[in-house]
Amino acid sequence: MVPSPSNPQQFQQFLSSVLSQRGPSSVPYDESTKWLIRQHLLNLISAYPSLEPKTASFTHNDGRSVNLLQADGTIPMPFHGVTYNIPVIIWLLESYPRHPPCVYVNPTADMIIKRPHAHVTPSGLVSLPYLQNWVFPSSNLVDLVSDLSAAFARDPPLYSRRRPQPPPSPTPPSYDSPLTRPPPADQSLSRPFPPSPYGGGGRVQVQHVHHQQQSDDAAEVYKKNAINKMVEMVHGDLVSMRRAREAEAEELLSLQAALKRREEELNRGLKEMVGEKETLEQQLQVISMNTDILDSWVRENQGKTMNLVDLDVDKAFECGDTLSKQMLECTALDLAIEDAIYALDKSFQDGVVPFDQYLRNVRLLSREQFFHRATASKVRAAQMEAQVAAIAGRLHS
């Protein structure tokens, strides 16, 4: 066990050193909560100076031993107008402060634990509603000790162990000495704990309280235990109901989140389908317009082929407007130049055309092809504008 310092400044240095230590002997707390653990302990020793922070080895039920922080000392307990000091140890487990600490009553050699007790087991383990309803991060050690003090004041967990009266010693003979030895005082009369409920006629003297004989009525004790039992049962039922409601609420929240995600997916899919529908409608309008144009052209030229004897291929198709005629000429010249360049490549590979002549002809043909392609691009843009204007006019009509 590492002893703690004795003043607030040393307390702060001690906690900072322990919580910042690394290695096998370091305390196993989460890094994100160490600052809160330090603040909880500083607030505790500020409110209750009788408690001191220490480090010690804690052994779990499975046999594991870990080095943990603890608050060791006494807490005040008002009982019948007198304040007693109850020794306790508050262990901060590895999961603290997300989970409650482990509190033990630590009786001295001349003390016994009351049996039965509503909140303390025979081993000294303390169980309170505040510990069972621990809520992170609002729950803290100061409120816990205050709740412990109030609960112990209603039902003290410790009592003084009754000691047998020593037999009277024989009085030594007097030798006319001017000094006489005073009789020994009963040290058990000044213990700061309530009297034992298990019988005995001893008297307790605390500060200026008058000597009195106290005994618990069996009916009152039974009634008090029954009330405590009923309170525990009701509290247990409330805790179970709250946990069930919390589980149902978590399940409903998860379902709500899943439905929200599905709603977003459906809205996104619907938006995509609406966009796709609009695109298909535009394409359908273009196709319908082109179909009407082709049908009208077929009707107009259906009877011309019967009177043709010598068909000129160049005059077989007539362009409907100037832009179409210009586009046809630009496309034909572009393809012709492409064929010419291909023929030059073939002739150069075969060795028919010299290299310098090949380069000169390819450069001239490429320049001319560039101008034809640029003209075709401009004509295509003008045709698109004309088609859009025609579609708009048809929609408005």
mmCIF file of C-alpha atoms in Angstrom:
data_model
loop_
_atom_site.group_PDB
_atom_site.id
_atom_site.type_symbol
_atom_site.label_atom_id
_atom_site.label_comp_id
_atom_site.label_asym_id
_atom_site.label_seq_id
_atom_site.Cartn_x
_atom_site.Cartn_y
_atom_site.Cartn_z
ATOM 1 C CA MET A 1 0.000 0.000 0.000
ATOM 2 C CA VAL A 2 1.311 3.459 -0.884
ATOM 3 C CA PRO A 3 0.557 5.977 1.885
ATOM 4 C CA SER A 4 -0.971 9.229 0.900
ATOM 5 C CA PRO A 5 0.282 12.714 1.764
ATOM 6 C CA SER A 6 -1.039 14.812 4.578
ATOM 7 C CA ASN A 7 -2.004 18.173 3.024
ATOM 8 C CA PRO A 8 -4.066 19.294 0.004
ATOM 9 C CA GLN A 9 -1.031 20.328 -2.026
ATOM 10 C CA GLN A 10 0.604 16.943 -1.516
ATOM 11 C CA PHE A 11 -2.726 15.233 -2.256
ATOM 12 C CA GLN A 12 -2.779 16.889 -5.682
ATOM 13 C CA GLN A 13 0.852 15.948 -6.364
ATOM 14 C CA PHE A 14 0.210 12.386 -5.196
ATOM 15 C CA LEU A 15 -2.837 11.907 -7.435
ATOM 16 C CA SER A 16 -1.119 13.524 -10.427
ATOM 17 C CA SER A 17 1.879 11.229 -9.975
ATOM 18 C CA VAL A 18 -0.217 8.068 -9.593
ATOM 19 C CA LEU A 19 -2.567 8.801 -12.523
ATOM 20 C CA SER A 20 0.294 9.794 -14.860
ATOM 21 C CA GLN A 21 2.427 6.759 -14.059
ATOM 22 C CA ARG A 22 3.098 4.248 -16.830
ATOM 23 C CA GLY A 23 4.238 0.658 -16.756
ATOM 24 C CA PRO A 24 3.204 -2.574 -14.988
ATOM 25 C CA SER A 25 2.576 -0.829 -11.650
ATOM 26 C CA SER A 26 0.329 1.888 -13.112
ATOM 27 C CA VAL A 27 -3.352 2.142 -12.207
ATOM 28 C CA PRO A 28 -5.602 0.565 -14.896
ATOM 29 C CA TYR A 29 -7.984 3.475 -15.515
ATOM 30 C CA ASP A 30 -9.081 4.818 -18.883
ATOM 31 C CA GLU A 31 -6.968 7.764 -20.020
ATOM 32 C CA SER A 32 -10.068 9.795 -20.913
ATOM 33 C CA THR A 33 -11.435 9.577 -17.338
ATOM 34 C CA LYS A 34 -8.288 10.039 -15.229
ATOM 35 C CA TRP A 35 -8.836 13.779 -14.928
ATOM 36 C CA LEU A 36 -12.381 13.149 -13.620
ATOM 37 C CA ILE A 37 -11.119 10.551 -11.113
ATOM 38 C CA ARG A 38 -8.566 13.074 -9.813
ATOM 39 C CA GLN A 39 -11.258 15.749 -9.468
ATOM 40 C CA HIS A 40 -13.631 13.353 -7.658
ATOM 41 C CA LEU A 41 -10.961 12.446 -5.077
ATOM 42 C CA LEU A 42 -9.905 16.068 -4.539
ATOM 43 C CA ASN A 43 -13.530 17.095 -3.980
ATOM 44 C CA LEU A 44 -13.986 14.163 -1.564
ATOM 45 C CA ILE A 45 -11.001 14.963 0.664
ATOM 46 C CA SER A 46 -11.984 18.638 0.597
ATOM 47 C CA ALA A 47 -15.492 17.825 1.861
ATOM 48 C CA TYR A 48 -14.396 14.950 4.173
ATOM 49 C CA PRO A 49 -10.817 15.450 5.433
ATOM 50 C CA SER A 50 -11.044 12.198 7.415
ATOM 51 C CA LEU A 51 -10.761 10.256 4.137
ATOM 52 C CA GLU A 52 -7.399 9.931 2.399
ATOM 53 C CA PRO A 53 -6.584 8.698 -1.111
ATOM 54 C CA LYS A 54 -4.209 5.753 -1.309
ATOM 55 C CA THR A 55 -3.172 3.005 -3.697
ATOM 56 C CA ALA A 56 -3.414 -0.667 -2.739
ATOM 57 C CA SER A 57 -3.752 -4.109 -4.255
ATOM 58 C CA PHE A 58 -7.362 -5.212 -4.792
ATOM 59 C CA THR A 59 -8.187 -8.905 -5.334
ATOM 60 C CA HIS A 60 -11.234 -9.711 -7.482
ATOM 61 C CA ASN A 61 -13.476 -12.722 -6.960
ATOM 62 C CA ASP A 62 -11.692 -14.543 -9.801
ATOM 63 C CA GLY A 63 -8.316 -14.157 -8.092
ATOM 64 C CA ARG A 64 -6.971 -11.275 -10.160
ATOM 65 C CA SER A 65 -4.994 -8.664 -8.223
ATOM 66 C CA VAL A 66 -4.765 -5.108 -9.516
ATOM 67 C CA ASN A 67 -3.313 -1.888 -8.152
ATOM 68 C CA LEU A 68 -6.231 0.520 -7.556
ATOM 69 C CA LEU A 69 -6.971 3.833 -5.896
ATOM 70 C CA GLN A 70 -8.963 3.886 -2.670
ATOM 71 C CA ALA A 71 -10.308 6.393 -0.171
ATOM 72 C CA ASP A 72 -9.540 5.101 3.334
ATOM 73 C CA GLY A 73 -10.681 6.652 6.591
ATOM 74 C CA THR A 74 -13.872 7.429 8.488
ATOM 75 C CA ILE A 75 -17.152 9.093 7.656
ATOM 76 C CA PRO A 76 -19.352 10.949 10.191
ATOM 77 C CA MET A 77 -22.560 9.303 11.373
ATOM 78 C CA PRO A 78 -24.999 11.294 13.559
ATOM 79 C CA PHE A 79 -26.879 8.984 15.924
ATOM 80 C CA HIS A 80 -29.066 10.080 18.871
ATOM 81 C CA GLY A 81 -27.487 13.517 18.942
ATOM 82 C CA VAL A 82 -23.902 12.229 18.843
ATOM 83 C CA THR A 83 -21.577 12.086 15.826
ATOM 84 C CA TYR A 84 -19.735 8.763 15.482
ATOM 85 C CA ASN A 85 -16.945 7.887 13.044
ATOM 86 C CA ILE A 86 -17.537 4.830 10.841
ATOM 87 C CA PRO A 87 -14.357 3.380 9.247
ATOM 88 C CA VAL A 88 -14.821 2.642 5.537
ATOM 89 C CA ILE A 89 -12.762 1.904 2.421
ATOM 90 C CA ILE A 90 -13.999 3.129 -0.966
ATOM 91 C CA TRP A 91 -12.325 1.233 -3.832
ATOM 92 C CA LEU A 92 -12.276 2.844 -7.293
ATOM 93 C CA LEU A 93 -12.508 -0.159 -9.631
ATOM 94 C CA GLU A 94 -11.080 -0.252 -13.167
ATOM 95 C CA SER A 95 -14.373 0.869 -14.738
ATOM 96 C CA TYR A 96 -14.764 3.915 -12.454
ATOM 97 C CA PRO A 97 -16.300 6.501 -12.927
ATOM 98 C CA ARG A 98 -18.497 4.914 -15.606
ATOM 99 C CA HIS A 99 -19.499 2.328 -13.002
ATOM 100 C CA PRO A 100 -19.905 2.748 -9.209
ATOM 101 C CA PRO A 101 -17.066 2.175 -6.725
ATOM 102 C CA CYS A 102 -16.926 -0.705 -4.255
ATOM 103 C CA VAL A 103 -17.541 0.349 -0.622
ATOM 104 C CA TYR A 104 -16.607 -1.715 2.418
ATOM 105 C CA VAL A 105 -17.185 -1.059 6.117
ATOM 106 C CA ASN A 106 -13.826 -1.626 7.828
ATOM 107 C CA PRO A 107 -14.490 -2.459 11.509
ATOM 108 C CA THR A 108 -11.665 -2.334 14.026
ATOM 109 C CA ALA A 109 -10.758 -5.198 16.359
ATOM 110 C CA ASP A 110 -13.198 -4.078 19.034
ATOM 111 C CA MET A 111 -16.121 -3.577 16.628
ATOM 112 C CA ILE A 112 -18.688 -5.960 15.107
ATOM 113 C CA ILE A 113 -21.022 -5.625 12.109
ATOM 114 C CA LYS A 114 -24.713 -5.608 12.890
ATOM 115 C CA ARG A 115 -26.550 -8.709 11.636
ATOM 116 C CA PRO A 116 -28.795 -8.501 9.798
ATOM 117 C CA HIS A 117 -28.306 -5.089 8.227
ATOM 118 C CA ALA A 118 -30.266 -3.594 5.332
ATOM 119 C CA HIS A 119 -27.235 -2.235 3.485
ATOM 120 C CA VAL A 120 -24.142 -4.054 4.841
ATOM 121 C CA THR A 121 -23.336 -7.738 4.347
ATOM 122 C CA PRO A 122 -21.524 -9.764 7.043
ATOM 123 C CA SER A 123 -18.322 -9.334 5.006
ATOM 124 C CA GLY A 124 -18.665 -5.528 5.171
ATOM 125 C CA LEU A 125 -19.750 -4.903 1.555
ATOM 126 C CA VAL A 126 -22.091 -1.916 1.318
ATOM 127 C CA SER A 127 -25.082 -1.868 -1.061
ATOM 128 C CA LEU A 128 -27.057 1.353 -1.418
ATOM 129 C CA PRO A 129 -29.612 2.634 -3.944
ATOM 130 C CA TYR A 130 -27.144 5.393 -4.845
ATOM 131 C CA LEU A 131 -24.606 2.755 -5.914
ATOM 132 C CA GLN A 132 -27.207 0.724 -7.793
ATOM 133 C CA ASN A 133 -28.469 3.840 -9.620
ATOM 134 C CA TRP A 134 -25.015 5.206 -10.419
ATOM 135 C CA VAL A 135 -25.204 7.529 -13.446
ATOM 136 C CA PHE A 136 -22.108 8.699 -15.284
ATOM 137 C CA PRO A 137 -20.943 11.480 -15.183
ATOM 138 C CA SER A 138 -23.273 13.119 -12.625
ATOM 139 C CA SER A 139 -22.689 10.649 -9.777
ATOM 140 C CA ASN A 140 -19.659 11.387 -7.597
ATOM 141 C CA LEU A 141 -17.910 10.392 -4.366
ATOM 142 C CA VAL A 142 -19.052 13.388 -2.293
ATOM 143 C CA ASP A 143 -22.739 12.586 -2.824
ATOM 144 C CA LEU A 144 -21.992 8.900 -2.197
ATOM 145 C CA VAL A 145 -20.411 9.593 1.213
ATOM 146 C CA SER A 146 -23.275 11.930 2.112
ATOM 147 C CA ASP A 147 -25.750 9.158 1.256
ATOM 148 C CA LEU A 148 -23.695 6.644 3.273
ATOM 149 C CA SER A 149 -23.740 8.941 6.306
ATOM 150 C CA ALA A 150 -27.518 9.401 6.070
ATOM 151 C CA ALA A 151 -28.172 5.661 5.614
ATOM 152 C CA PHE A 152 -25.894 4.696 8.529
ATOM 153 C CA ALA A 153 -27.576 7.313 10.726
ATOM 154 C CA ARG A 154 -30.914 5.556 10.191
ATOM 155 C CA ASP A 155 -29.419 2.108 10.856
ATOM 156 C CA PRO A 156 -25.854 1.996 12.303
ATOM 157 C CA PRO A 157 -23.800 -0.825 10.777
ATOM 158 C CA LEU A 158 -21.212 -1.168 13.604
ATOM 159 C CA TYR A 159 -21.427 -1.673 17.361
ATOM 160 C CA SER A 160 -18.895 -1.911 20.164
ATOM 161 C CA ARG A 161 -17.878 -5.447 21.071
ATOM 162 C CA ARG A 162 -18.851 -6.204 24.652
ATOM 163 C CA ARG A 163 -15.842 -6.951 26.868
ATOM 164 C CA PRO A 164 -16.018 -9.054 30.049
ATOM 165 C CA GLN A 165 -15.586 -7.108 33.272
ATOM 166 C CA PRO A 166 -12.160 -7.832 34.842
ATOM 167 C CA PRO A 167 -12.237 -9.357 38.345
ATOM 168 C CA PRO A 168 -11.569 -6.882 41.150
ATOM 169 C CA SER A 169 -7.941 -6.878 42.207
ATOM 170 C CA PRO A 170 -7.083 -7.064 45.904
ATOM 171 C CA THR A 171 -6.318 -3.762 47.555
ATOM 172 C CA PRO A 172 -2.643 -3.586 48.497
ATOM 173 C CA PRO A 173 -1.862 -2.596 52.029
ATOM 174 C CA SER A 174 -1.227 1.037 52.736
ATOM 175 C CA TYR A 175 2.160 2.171 53.877
ATOM 176 C CA ASP A 176 1.076 5.626 54.823
ATOM 177 C CA SER A 177 2.250 6.963 51.483
ATOM 178 C CA PRO A 178 1.127 10.522 50.753
ATOM 179 C CA LEU A 179 0.282 9.496 47.152
ATOM 180 C CA THR A 180 -2.527 7.093 46.282
ATOM 181 C CA ARG A 181 -2.965 5.319 42.897
ATOM 182 C CA PRO A 182 -6.248 6.204 41.134
ATOM 183 C CA PRO A 183 -8.415 3.355 39.995
ATOM 184 C CA PRO A 184 -7.993 2.318 36.288
ATOM 185 C CA ALA A 185 -10.430 3.876 33.858
ATOM 186 C CA ASP A 186 -12.512 1.754 31.533
ATOM 187 C CA GLN A 187 -11.125 2.496 28.087
ATOM 188 C CA SER A 188 -14.163 1.033 26.340
ATOM 189 C CA LEU A 189 -16.353 3.833 27.690
ATOM 190 C CA SER A 190 -14.999 6.384 25.223
ATOM 191 C CA ARG A 191 -15.370 4.549 21.967
ATOM 192 C CA PRO A 192 -17.082 6.651 19.273
ATOM 193 C CA PHE A 193 -19.565 3.905 18.265
ATOM 194 C CA PRO A 194 -23.151 3.044 19.193
ATOM 195 C CA PRO A 195 -23.736 0.450 21.941
ATOM 196 C CA SER A 196 -24.159 -3.198 20.990
ATOM 197 C CA PRO A 197 -27.720 -4.391 20.352
ATOM 198 C CA TYR A 198 -26.873 -7.928 21.509
ATOM 199 C CA GLY A 199 -27.194 -7.330 25.242
ATOM 200 C CA GLY A 200 -24.762 -6.240 27.919
ATOM 201 C CA GLY A 201 -24.971 -3.762 30.697
ATOM 202 C CA GLY A 202 -21.930 -1.657 29.820
ATOM 203 C CA ARG A 203 -22.208 2.127 29.652
ATOM 204 C CA VAL A 204 -20.836 4.355 26.881
ATOM 205 C CA GLN A 205 -19.466 7.825 27.531
ATOM 206 C CA VAL A 206 -18.978 10.107 24.465
ATOM 207 C CA GLN A 207 -17.972 13.718 25.058
ATOM 208 C CA HIS A 208 -20.641 15.216 27.395
ATOM 209 C CA VAL A 209 -23.443 12.663 26.813
ATOM 210 C CA HIS A 210 -25.106 11.305 29.970
ATOM 211 C CA HIS A 211 -24.724 7.601 30.788
ATOM 212 C CA GLN A 212 -27.787 5.647 29.785
ATOM 213 C CA GLN A 213 -28.911 2.056 29.194
ATOM 214 C CA GLN A 214 -30.152 1.379 25.625
ATOM 215 C CA SER A 215 -32.001 -1.675 24.421
ATOM 216 C CA ASP A 216 -33.849 -2.380 21.215
ATOM 217 C CA ASP A 217 -37.357 -3.622 21.365
ATOM 218 C CA ALA A 218 -37.727 -6.846 19.369
ATOM 219 C CA ALA A 219 -40.971 -5.707 17.748
ATOM 220 C CA GLU A 220 -39.439 -2.416 16.646
ATOM 221 C CA VAL A 221 -36.410 -4.191 15.195
ATOM 222 C CA TYR A 222 -38.658 -6.632 13.324
ATOM 223 C CA LYS A 223 -40.810 -3.775 12.041
ATOM 224 C CA LYS A 224 -37.762 -1.823 10.894
ATOM 225 C CA ASN A 225 -36.301 -4.849 9.129
ATOM 226 C CA ALA A 226 -39.621 -5.568 7.441
ATOM 227 C CA ILE A 227 -39.882 -1.969 6.218
ATOM 228 C CA ASN A 228 -36.308 -2.093 4.919
ATOM 229 C CA LYS A 229 -37.031 -5.367 3.155
ATOM 230 C CA MET A 230 -40.151 -3.923 1.525
ATOM 231 C CA VAL A 231 -38.218 -0.821 0.456
ATOM 232 C CA GLU A 232 -35.520 -3.002 -1.093
ATOM 233 C CA MET A 233 -38.112 -5.113 -2.924
ATOM 234 C CA VAL A 234 -39.911 -2.031 -4.269
ATOM 235 C CA HIS A 235 -36.600 -0.493 -5.249
ATOM 236 C CA GLY A 236 -35.563 -3.708 -7.012
ATOM 237 C CA ASP A 237 -38.857 -3.802 -8.912
ATOM 238 C CA LEU A 238 -38.435 -0.158 -9.922
ATOM 239 C CA VAL A 239 -34.882 -0.798 -11.110
ATOM 240 C CA SER A 240 -36.030 -3.821 -13.140
ATOM 241 C CA MET A 241 -38.886 -1.842 -14.673
ATOM 242 C CA ARG A 242 -36.572 1.059 -15.488
ATOM 243 C CA ARG A 243 -34.047 -1.246 -17.139
ATOM 244 C CA ALA A 244 -36.808 -2.897 -19.160
ATOM 245 C CA ARG A 245 -38.144 0.504 -20.265
ATOM 246 C CA GLU A 246 -34.625 1.665 -21.133
ATOM 247 C CA ALA A 247 -34.064 -1.472 -23.211
ATOM 248 C CA GLU A 248 -37.371 -0.913 -25.027
ATOM 249 C CA ALA A 249 -36.472 2.743 -25.596
ATOM 250 C CA GLU A 250 -33.066 1.775 -27.004
ATOM 251 C CA GLU A 251 -34.712 -0.752 -29.318
ATOM 252 C CA LEU A 252 -37.250 1.835 -30.507
ATOM 253 C CA LEU A 253 -34.491 4.389 -31.063
ATOM 254 C CA SER A 254 -32.523 1.843 -33.120
ATOM 255 C CA LEU A 255 -35.640 1.046 -35.155
ATOM 256 C CA GLN A 256 -36.286 4.761 -35.668
ATOM 257 C CA ALA A 257 -32.724 5.269 -36.897
ATOM 258 C CA ALA A 258 -33.076 2.321 -39.313
ATOM 259 C CA LEU A 259 -36.372 3.699 -40.646
ATOM 260 C CA LYS A 260 -34.748 7.108 -41.057
ATOM 261 C CA ARG A 261 -31.933 5.601 -43.109
ATOM 262 C CA ARG A 262 -34.424 3.700 -45.268
ATOM 263 C CA GLU A 263 -36.436 6.883 -45.789
ATOM 264 C CA GLU A 264 -33.320 8.687 -46.990
ATOM 265 C CA GLU A 265 -32.473 5.801 -49.332
ATOM 266 C CA LEU A 266 -36.023 5.776 -50.747
ATOM 267 C CA ASN A 267 -35.993 9.550 -51.268
ATOM 268 C CA ARG A 268 -32.638 9.323 -53.009
ATOM 269 C CA GLY A 269 -33.831 6.459 -55.235
ATOM 270 C CA LEU A 270 -37.059 8.328 -56.044
ATOM 271 C CA LYS A 271 -35.085 11.431 -56.993
ATOM 272 C CA GLU A 272 -32.858 9.374 -59.296
ATOM 273 C CA MET A 273 -35.882 7.720 -60.901
ATOM 274 C CA VAL A 274 -37.539 11.117 -61.502
ATOM 275 C CA GLY A 275 -34.350 12.399 -63.156
ATOM 276 C CA GLU A 276 -34.093 9.280 -65.299
ATOM 277 C CA LYS A 277 -37.764 9.622 -66.300
ATOM 278 C CA GLU A 278 -37.213 13.231 -67.412
ATOM 279 C CA THR A 279 -34.163 12.190 -69.463
ATOM 280 C CA LEU A 280 -36.110 9.379 -71.134
ATOM 281 C CA GLU A 281 -39.001 11.742 -71.933
ATOM 282 C CA GLN A 282 -36.591 14.165 -73.617
ATOM 283 C CA GLN A 283 -35.034 11.350 -75.640
ATOM 284 C CA LEU A 284 -38.502 10.093 -76.571
ATOM 285 C CA GLN A 285 -39.434 13.564 -77.867
ATOM 286 C CA VAL A 286 -36.262 13.691 -79.987
ATOM 287 C CA ILE A 287 -36.970 10.219 -81.392
ATOM 288 C CA SER A 288 -40.587 11.116 -82.134
ATOM 289 C CA MET A 289 -39.498 14.260 -83.957
ATOM 290 C CA ASN A 290 -36.920 12.344 -86.014
ATOM 291 C CA THR A 291 -39.496 9.671 -86.796
ATOM 292 C CA ASP A 292 -41.918 12.305 -88.083
ATOM 293 C CA ILE A 293 -39.179 13.804 -90.253
ATOM 294 C CA LEU A 294 -38.251 10.419 -91.733
ATOM 295 C CA ASP A 295 -41.893 9.532 -92.373
ATOM 296 C CA SER A 296 -42.505 12.790 -94.196
ATOM 297 C CA TRP A 297 -39.342 12.324 -96.268
ATOM 298 C CA VAL A 298 -40.357 8.765 -97.236
ATOM 299 C CA ARG A 299 -43.815 9.957 -98.292
ATOM 300 C CA GLU A 300 -42.369 12.767 -100.365
ATOM 301 C CA ASN A 301 -39.793 10.588 -102.165
ATOM 302 C CA GLN A 302 -41.694 7.338 -102.477
ATOM 303 C CA GLY A 303 -42.729 7.865 -106.112
ATOM 304 C CA LYS A 304 -39.466 9.349 -107.386
ATOM 305 C CA THR A 305 -37.554 6.072 -107.668
ATOM 306 C CA MET A 306 -39.984 4.671 -110.256
ATOM 307 C CA ASN A 307 -39.042 7.300 -112.892
ATOM 308 C CA LEU A 308 -35.263 7.105 -112.383
ATOM 309 C CA VAL A 309 -33.241 5.432 -115.140
ATOM 310 C CA ASP A 310 -29.686 6.490 -114.399
ATOM 311 C CA LEU A 311 -29.267 7.116 -110.652
ATOM 312 C CA ASP A 312 -26.535 9.556 -109.616
ATOM 313 C CA VAL A 313 -25.283 8.546 -106.176
ATOM 314 C CA ASP A 314 -24.202 12.085 -105.302
ATOM 315 C CA LYS A 315 -27.699 13.362 -106.001
ATOM 316 C CA ALA A 316 -29.603 10.496 -104.416
ATOM 317 C CA PHE A 317 -29.991 12.412 -101.163
ATOM 318 C CA GLU A 318 -30.963 16.029 -101.002
ATOM 319 C CA CYS A 319 -30.255 18.061 -97.901
ATOM 320 C CA GLY A 320 -33.198 19.799 -96.324
ATOM 321 C CA ASP A 321 -31.373 22.998 -95.357
ATOM 322 C CA THR A 322 -28.046 24.770 -95.708
ATOM 323 C CA LEU A 323 -26.650 23.509 -92.417
ATOM 324 C CA SER A 324 -27.315 19.895 -93.357
ATOM 325 C CA LYS A 325 -25.692 20.373 -96.770
ATOM 326 C CA GLN A 326 -22.634 22.006 -95.184
ATOM 327 C CA MET A 327 -22.398 19.213 -92.618
ATOM 328 C CA LEU A 328 -22.554 16.579 -95.384
ATOM 329 C CA GLU A 329 -19.773 18.273 -97.350
ATOM 330 C CA CYS A 330 -17.521 18.702 -94.288
ATOM 331 C CA THR A 331 -18.020 15.076 -93.255
ATOM 332 C CA ALA A 332 -17.325 13.785 -96.788
ATOM 333 C CA LEU A 333 -14.126 15.869 -97.109
ATOM 334 C CA ASP A 334 -12.973 14.763 -93.640
ATOM 335 C CA LEU A 335 -13.420 11.096 -94.491
ATOM 336 C CA ALA A 336 -11.775 11.558 -97.905
ATOM 337 C CA ILE A 337 -8.706 13.176 -96.329
ATOM 338 C CA GLU A 338 -8.610 10.350 -93.792
ATOM 339 C CA ASP A 339 -8.528 7.824 -96.639
ATOM 340 C CA ALA A 340 -5.808 9.812 -98.412
ATOM 341 C CA ILE A 341 -3.597 9.893 -95.322
ATOM 342 C CA TYR A 342 -4.107 6.148 -94.904
ATOM 343 C CA ALA A 343 -3.034 5.610 -98.537
ATOM 344 C CA LEU A 344 0.070 7.793 -97.956
ATOM 345 C CA ASP A 345 0.973 5.733 -94.897
ATOM 346 C CA LYS A 346 0.667 2.546 -96.905
ATOM 347 C CA SER A 347 2.766 3.969 -99.784
ATOM 348 C CA PHE A 348 5.466 5.193 -97.380
ATOM 349 C CA GLN A 349 5.650 1.762 -95.730
ATOM 350 C CA ASP A 350 5.987 0.153 -99.128
ATOM 351 C CA GLY A 351 8.758 2.614 -100.119
ATOM 352 C CA VAL A 352 6.840 4.203 -102.974
ATOM 353 C CA VAL A 353 6.753 7.734 -101.480
ATOM 354 C CA PRO A 354 9.948 9.398 -100.152
ATOM 355 C CA PHE A 355 10.031 10.490 -96.542
ATOM 356 C CA ASP A 356 10.176 14.271 -97.139
ATOM 357 C CA GLN A 357 7.342 14.158 -99.631
ATOM 358 C CA TYR A 358 5.313 11.999 -97.214
ATOM 359 C CA LEU A 359 5.758 14.507 -94.406
ATOM 360 C CA ARG A 360 4.872 17.481 -96.617
ATOM 361 C CA ASN A 361 1.673 15.885 -97.928
ATOM 362 C CA VAL A 362 0.571 14.642 -94.506
ATOM 363 C CA ARG A 363 1.099 18.141 -93.036
ATOM 364 C CA LEU A 364 -0.985 19.775 -95.798
ATOM 365 C CA LEU A 365 -3.768 17.194 -95.572
ATOM 366 C CA SER A 366 -3.868 17.369 -91.759
ATOM 367 C CA ARG A 367 -4.215 21.173 -91.825
ATOM 368 C CA GLU A 368 -7.078 20.938 -94.305
ATOM 369 C CA GLN A 369 -8.719 18.157 -92.297
ATOM 370 C CA PHE A 370 -8.522 20.292 -89.145
ATOM 371 C CA PHE A 371 -10.431 23.145 -90.807
ATOM 372 C CA HIS A 372 -13.127 20.766 -92.069
ATOM 373 C CA ARG A 373 -13.564 19.230 -88.614
ATOM 374 C CA ALA A 374 -13.746 22.654 -86.953
ATOM 375 C CA THR A 375 -16.421 23.714 -89.447
ATOM 376 C CA ALA A 376 -18.350 20.477 -88.850
ATOM 377 C CA SER A 377 -18.243 21.090 -85.071
ATOM 378 C CA LYS A 378 -19.697 24.582 -85.469
ATOM 379 C CA VAL A 379 -22.385 23.316 -87.831
ATOM 380 C CA ARG A 380 -23.303 20.552 -85.391
ATOM 381 C CA ALA A 381 -23.712 23.096 -82.590
ATOM 382 C CA ALA A 382 -25.953 25.236 -84.782
ATOM 383 C CA GLN A 383 -28.056 22.191 -85.669
ATOM 384 C CA MET A 384 -28.489 21.335 -81.988
ATOM 385 C CA GLU A 385 -29.684 24.835 -81.215
ATOM 386 C CA ALA A 386 -32.151 24.620 -84.084
ATOM 387 C CA GLN A 387 -33.479 21.262 -82.837
ATOM 388 C CA VAL A 388 -33.909 22.583 -79.296
ATOM 389 C CA ALA A 389 -35.782 25.602 -80.599
ATOM 390 C CA ALA A 390 -38.015 23.355 -82.672
ATOM 391 C CA ILE A 391 -38.780 21.096 -79.675
ATOM 392 C CA ALA A 392 -39.567 24.119 -77.527
ATOM 393 C CA GLY A 393 -41.902 25.467 -80.173
ATOM 394 C CA ARG A 394 -43.685 22.139 -80.439
ATOM 395 C CA LEU A 395 -44.119 21.917 -76.652
ATOM 396 C CA HIS A 396 -45.555 25.430 -76.443
ATOM 397 C CA SER A 397 -47.921 24.742 -79.296
#
